[in-house]
Coordinates of C-alpha atoms and ligand atoms in Angstrom, one line a residue:
X1 CA -2.5 19.9 11.9
X2 CA -2.3 20.5 8.1
X3 CA -0.7 17.5 6.3
X4 CA 0.3 17.4 2.6
X5 CA 0.2 13.7 1.6
X6 CA 1.9 12.7 -1.7
X7 CA 1.5 9.3 -3.2
X8 CA -1.8 7.4 -2.9
X9 CA -0.6 4.0 -3.9
X10 CA -1.4 0.7 -2.2
X11 CA 0.1 1.9 1.1
X12 CA -0.4 5.7 0.9
X13 CA -4.1 5.5 0.1
X14 CA -5.1 3.9 3.4
X15 CA -2.5 5.8 5.4
X16 CA -3.9 9.1 4.2
X17 CA -7.4 7.9 5.1
X18 CA -6.5 7.3 8.7
X19 CA -4.6 10.6 9.0
X20 CA -7.7 12.4 7.8
X21 CA -9.7 11.2 10.8
X22 CA -7.6 13.6 13.0
X23 CA -6.0 16.1 10.7
X24 CA -6.7 18.4 7.7
X25 CA -5.1 16.3 4.9
X26 CA -4.5 17.7 1.4
X27 CA -3.7 14.9 -1.1
X28 CA -1.8 14.8 -4.3
X29 CA -1.2 11.9 -6.6
X30 CA 0.5 11.6 -10.0
X31 CA -2.7 9.9 -11.4
X32 CA -5.1 12.6 -10.4
X33 CA -8.2 10.3 -10.4
X34 CA -6.9 8.5 -7.3
X35 CA -6.6 11.8 -5.4
X36 CA -10.1 12.9 -6.5
X37 CA -11.5 9.6 -5.3
X38 CA -9.7 9.9 -2.0
X39 CA -11.0 13.4 -1.5
X40 CA -14.5 12.3 -2.3
X41 CA -14.5 9.2 -0.1
X42 CA -12.4 10.2 2.9
X43 CA -13.0 13.9 3.4
X44 CA -9.5 14.9 2.4
X45 CA -8.8 18.0 0.3
X46 CA -7.7 17.7 -3.3
X47 CA -4.6 19.7 -4.1
X48 CA -5.0 21.7 -7.2
X49 CA -1.3 21.2 -7.9
X50 CA 1.7 19.7 -6.2
X51 CA 2.9 23.0 -4.8
X52 CA -0.3 23.3 -2.7
X53 CA 0.8 20.3 -0.6
X54 CA 3.7 22.5 0.7
X55 CA 1.3 24.8 2.5
X56 CA 1.3 22.4 5.5
X57 CA 2.8 21.7 8.9
X58 CA 3.8 18.2 7.7
X59 CA 4.5 16.8 4.3
X60 CA 4.4 13.0 3.9
X61 CA 5.8 11.2 0.8
X62 CA 4.9 7.5 0.1
X63 CA 6.5 6.8 -3.3
X64 CA 8.3 3.8 -4.9
X65 CA 11.9 4.8 -4.3
X66 CA 14.1 7.7 -3.2
X67 CA 14.4 8.8 -6.8
X68 CA 10.8 9.8 -7.0
X69 CA 11.0 11.4 -3.6
X70 CA 14.0 13.5 -4.8
X71 CA 12.1 14.6 -7.9
X72 CA 9.2 15.8 -5.6
X73 CA 11.7 17.6 -3.3
X74 CA 13.1 19.4 -6.4
X75 CA 9.7 20.6 -7.3
X76 CA 8.6 21.6 -3.8
X77 CA 11.8 23.3 -2.6
X78 CA 10.7 26.7 -3.8
X79 CA 7.4 26.4 -1.9
X80 CA 8.3 24.7 1.4
X81 CA 7.8 26.7 4.6
X82 CA 10.4 27.0 7.4
X83 CA 9.5 24.8 10.3
X84 CA 7.7 22.2 8.2
X85 CA 8.4 18.5 9.0
X86 CA 9.0 16.2 5.9
X87 CA 8.2 12.6 6.7
X88 CA 9.3 10.1 4.0
X89 CA 7.5 6.9 4.5
X90 CA 8.9 5.4 1.2
X91 CA 11.3 2.4 1.6
X92 CA 14.2 4.5 0.4
X93 CA 17.9 4.7 0.2
X94 CA 19.7 6.0 3.4
X95 CA 22.4 7.7 1.4
X96 CA 19.9 9.7 -0.7
X97 CA 17.8 10.5 2.4
X98 CA 20.8 12.0 4.2
X99 CA 21.4 14.3 1.2
X100 CA 17.6 15.1 0.9
X101 CA 17.6 16.0 4.6
X102 CA 20.6 18.4 4.1
X103 CA 18.8 20.1 1.1
X104 CA 15.6 20.6 3.1
X105 CA 17.5 21.8 6.2
X106 CA 18.8 24.7 4.2
X107 CA 15.2 25.8 3.8
X108 CA 14.5 25.2 7.5
X109 CA 12.6 22.0 6.9
X110 CA 13.3 18.9 9.1
X111 CA 13.4 15.5 7.7
X112 CA 12.5 12.1 9.1
X113 CA 12.7 8.8 7.2
X114 CA 9.9 6.6 8.3
X115 CA 9.5 3.5 6.2
X116 CA 6.8 1.0 7.3
X117 CA 6.3 -2.7 7.5
X118 CA 3.1 -4.7 7.8
X119 CA 1.9 -4.8 4.2
X120 CA -1.3 -3.3 2.8
X121 CA -3.4 -5.0 5.4
X122 CA -1.3 -3.2 8.1
X123 CA -1.9 0.1 6.3
X124 CA -5.6 -0.7 6.1
X125 CA -5.9 -1.6 9.7
X126 CA -3.5 1.0 11.0
X127 CA -1.3 -1.7 12.6
X128 CA 2.0 -0.8 10.8
X129 CA 5.4 -0.9 12.4
X130 CA 7.1 2.3 11.6
X131 CA 10.9 2.7 11.9
X132 CA 12.2 6.2 12.0
X133 CA 15.5 8.0 11.4
X134 CA 16.0 11.6 12.6
X135 CA 16.8 13.7 15.6
X136 CA 15.0 12.7 18.9
X137 CA 12.9 15.9 18.6
X138 CA 11.9 15.3 15.0
X139 CA 11.1 11.7 15.8
X140 CA 8.7 12.8 18.6
X141 CA 7.0 15.2 16.1
X142 CA 6.7 12.5 13.5
X143 CA 5.5 9.9 16.0
X144 CA 2.7 12.3 17.0
X145 CA 1.5 12.3 13.4
X146 CA 2.0 8.7 12.4
X147 CA 0.6 7.1 15.6
X148 CA -2.8 6.8 13.8
X149 CA -1.1 4.5 11.2
X150 CA 0.8 2.1 13.4
X151 CA 1.1 0.1 16.5
X152 CA 4.8 0.1 16.9
X153 CA 6.8 3.3 16.2
X154 CA 10.5 3.0 16.8
X155 CA 13.3 5.6 16.8
X156 CA 16.2 3.8 15.1
X157 CA 18.8 6.6 15.1
X158 CA 19.8 9.6 12.9
X159 CA 18.4 10.3 9.4
X160 CA 18.8 7.3 7.2
X161 CA 18.6 4.7 10.0
X162 CA 15.0 4.0 9.3
X163 CA 15.6 3.4 5.6
X164 CA 18.7 1.2 6.4
X165 CA 16.9 -1.2 8.8
X166 CA 13.9 -1.4 6.5
X167 CA 15.9 -2.8 3.6
X168 CA 17.8 -5.1 5.9
X169 CA 14.7 -6.6 7.4
X170 CA 13.2 -7.0 3.9
X171 CA 16.4 -8.8 2.8
X172 CA 16.0 -11.3 5.7
X173 CA 12.4 -11.9 4.5
X174 CA 13.5 -12.3 0.9
X175 CA 16.2 -14.9 1.7
X176 CA 13.7 -16.7 4.0
X177 CA 11.0 -16.9 1.3
X178 CA 13.5 -18.3 -1.2
X179 CA 15.0 -21.0 1.0
X180 CA 11.6 -22.0 2.4
X181 CA 10.2 -22.4 -1.2
X182 CA 13.3 -24.5 -2.2
X183 CA 12.9 -26.9 0.7
X184 CA 9.1 -27.2 0.4
X185 CA 9.4 -27.9 -3.3
X186 CA 12.0 -30.6 -2.5
X187 CA 9.6 -32.1 0.1
X188 CA 6.9 -32.2 -2.6
X189 CA 9.3 -33.9 -5.1
X190 CA 10.0 -36.5 -2.4
X191 CA 6.3 -37.3 -2.3
X192 CA 5.4 -35.3 0.9
X193 CA 2.1 -33.5 0.7
X194 CA 2.6 -29.8 0.6
X195 CA 0.1 -29.1 3.4
X196 CA 1.9 -31.7 5.6
X197 CA 5.2 -30.2 4.8
X198 CA 3.9 -26.8 5.8
X199 CA 2.3 -28.2 9.0
X200 CA 5.6 -29.8 10.1
X201 CA 7.6 -26.7 9.2
X202 CA 5.3 -24.5 11.2
X203 CA 5.4 -26.8 14.2
X204 CA 9.2 -26.8 14.1
X205 CA 12.4 -24.8 13.8
X206 CA 12.0 -23.9 10.1
X207 CA 8.9 -21.7 11.0
X208 CA 8.8 -18.1 9.8
X209 CA 6.5 -15.5 8.5
X210 CA 7.0 -17.0 5.1
X211 CA 6.0 -20.5 6.1
X212 CA 3.2 -19.4 8.4
X213 CA 1.5 -16.6 6.5
X214 CA 2.9 -16.0 3.0
X215 CA 3.4 -19.3 1.4
X216 CA 0.5 -21.6 2.5
X217 CA -2.2 -19.7 0.4
X218 CA 0.0 -19.7 -2.7
X219 CA 1.6 -23.1 -2.5
X220 CA -1.3 -25.1 -1.1
X221 CA -4.3 -23.2 -2.5
X222 CA -2.9 -21.8 -5.7
X223 CA -3.9 -18.2 -4.8
X224 CA -1.3 -15.6 -5.8
X225 CA -2.6 -12.1 -4.9
X226 CA -0.6 -9.0 -5.6
X227 CA 0.2 -7.5 -2.1
X228 CA 3.7 -6.1 -2.5
X229 CA 5.4 -5.6 -5.9
X230 CA 8.5 -7.8 -6.5
X231 CA 9.9 -4.6 -8.1
X232 CA 9.8 -2.9 -4.7
X233 CA 11.3 -5.9 -2.9
X234 CA 14.1 -6.2 -5.4
X235 CA 14.8 -2.5 -5.0
X236 CA 15.0 -3.0 -1.2
X237 CA 17.5 -5.9 -1.4
X238 CA 19.6 -4.0 -3.9
X239 CA 19.8 -1.0 -1.5
X240 CA 20.8 -3.4 1.3
X241 CA 23.6 -4.9 -0.9
X242 CA 24.8 -1.4 -1.8
X243 CA 25.1 -0.6 1.9
X244 CA 27.1 -3.8 2.4
X245 CA 29.5 -2.8 -0.4
X246 CA 29.8 0.6 1.2
X247 CA 30.8 -1.0 4.5
X248 CA 33.1 -3.5 2.8
X249 CA 31.0 -6.1 4.5
X250 CA 31.1 -9.8 3.6
X251 CA 27.5 -10.7 2.9
X252 CA 27.5 -13.6 0.3
X253 CA 23.9 -14.7 1.0
X254 CA 22.7 -11.1 0.6
X255 CA 24.5 -10.9 -2.7
X256 CA 23.0 -14.2 -3.9
X257 CA 19.5 -13.2 -2.7
X258 CA 19.8 -9.9 -4.7
X259 CA 20.8 -11.8 -7.8
X260 CA 17.9 -14.2 -7.5
X261 CA 15.4 -11.5 -6.9
X262 CA 16.7 -9.4 -9.9
X263 CA 16.5 -12.5 -12.1
X264 CA 13.0 -13.2 -10.9
X265 CA 11.9 -9.7 -11.7
X266 CA 13.2 -10.0 -15.2
X267 CA 11.3 -13.2 -15.6
X268 CA 8.1 -12.2 -13.9
X269 CA 7.8 -8.5 -14.8
X270 CA 7.0 -5.3 -13.1
X271 CA 3.5 -6.2 -11.9
X272 CA 4.5 -9.5 -10.2
X273 CA 4.0 -10.0 -6.5
X274 CA 7.1 -10.7 -4.4
X275 CA 6.1 -14.2 -3.3
X276 CA 5.9 -15.2 -7.0
X277 CA 9.7 -15.8 -6.7
X278 CA 8.5 -19.2 -5.5
X279 CA 7.3 -19.8 -9.1
X280 CA 10.9 -19.2 -10.3
X281 CA 12.1 -21.7 -7.7
X282 CA 9.8 -24.3 -9.3
X283 CA 10.7 -23.3 -12.9
X284 CA 14.4 -23.7 -12.0
X285 CA 13.4 -27.3 -11.2
X286 CA 11.4 -27.8 -14.5
X287 CA 8.1 -27.9 -12.6
X288 CA 5.2 -25.9 -11.2
X289 CA 3.6 -25.8 -7.8
Ligands
NDP301 P1 2.5 1.6 -5.3 O1 3.2 1.2 -6.6 O2 1.1 1.0 -5.0 O3 2.2 3.2 -5.3 C1 3.3 4.0 -5.7 C2 2.8 5.5 -5.6 O4 3.8 6.3 -6.0 C3 1.6 5.8 -6.4 O5 0.8 6.8 -5.8 C4 2.2 6.3 -7.7 O6 1.3 7.2 -8.4 C5 3.3 7.1 -7.1 N1 4.4 7.4 -8.1 C6 5.1 6.4 -8.8 N2 6.0 7.0 -9.6 C7 5.9 8.4 -9.4 C8 6.5 9.5 -9.9 N3 7.5 9.4 -10.8 N4 6.1 10.7 -9.5 C9 5.1 10.8 -8.6 N5 4.5 9.8 -8.0 C10 4.8 8.6 -8.4 O7 3.5 1.4 -4.1 P2 3.2 0.9 -2.6 O8 2.2 1.9 -2.0 O9 3.0 -0.5 -2.6 O10 4.7 1.2 -2.0 C11 5.1 2.5 -1.7 C12 6.4 2.4 -0.9 O11 6.1 1.6 0.3 C13 7.5 1.6 -1.6 O12 8.8 2.2 -1.3 C14 7.4 0.2 -1.0 O13 8.7 -0.5 -1.1 C15 7.0 0.5 0.4 N6 6.2 -0.6 1.1 C16 5.2 -1.3 0.4 C17 4.5 -2.3 1.1 C18 3.4 -3.1 0.4 O14 3.0 -4.1 0.9 N7 2.8 -2.6 -0.7 C19 4.8 -2.6 2.5 C20 5.8 -1.8 3.1 C21 6.5 -0.9 2.4 P3 0.3 6.6 -9.5 O15 -1.0 6.3 -8.8 O16 0.2 7.7 -10.5 O17 0.9 5.4 -10.1

């Protein structure tokens, strides 16, 4: 199968590498050096320009937001071929993806939103969970392509459903990281050793991915790697909140989480990792971890 892959960032780079083991993958990236390196190291083909990625059975986008995806769709619309499947693996906005899907359908191109979860390590090890929105037939087609990237591939519902559930699950994680950081800081202020506080939390009902995997390294060992940009996480929670507004839903904790993440982004800047919100929790208490 010929695949045009657009967006070789932290997630896209390893995803395209796995796809190239089974398919003829042509890569394009805004910063061309990354695409050149990918082609050199992983036997992919370097697209001479963006339009060349449209000469494919499947186009995959892995970009920051639906805005960048839409810009790429604008540029590729004149070149796309009838029958092509467009898989958008970006964590995007379901409202935008439904419009994108309609625009592409007019050109005979099917669209599936297929955001992923599992972080960079999941993309590297091809163990991502991939949640997809589209018709059952398009889902089957997309699953056949993305099975090399993930362990769990789920059909969520029509176009937009994958993007919707993705931002909701990231919102759950955001609120969990925040409340866990607050309570662990309070434990520390009460004189409880942080490793003990984590051990008790993880042996009890406060246990979560945040307490088991995300926070121990940062809070107990002082290591703060960049694995997922806070800017991306903030964007996901803001999309979730916009969906809540659209549904006239009452989601006060979601609204507060969004406010806290946006404020943290202003404080920490574009290049901060999402777990660095724990630093803001500490700063709000006049201390550090
Ligand atoms: P990165 O910031 O690492 O990469 C973004 C990619 O998009 C780069 O290839 C970048 O190109 C490209 N890009 C940015 N702006 C534009 C533009 N205007 N036009 C064309 N290309 C552009 O992001 P990630 O790979 O981390 O994330 C991608 C998506 O996956 C996001 O929606 C994120 O929320 C989601 N995600 C990320 C996870 C993670 O752990 N990182 C986990 C799960 C989902 P360039 O190289 O030129 O900058």
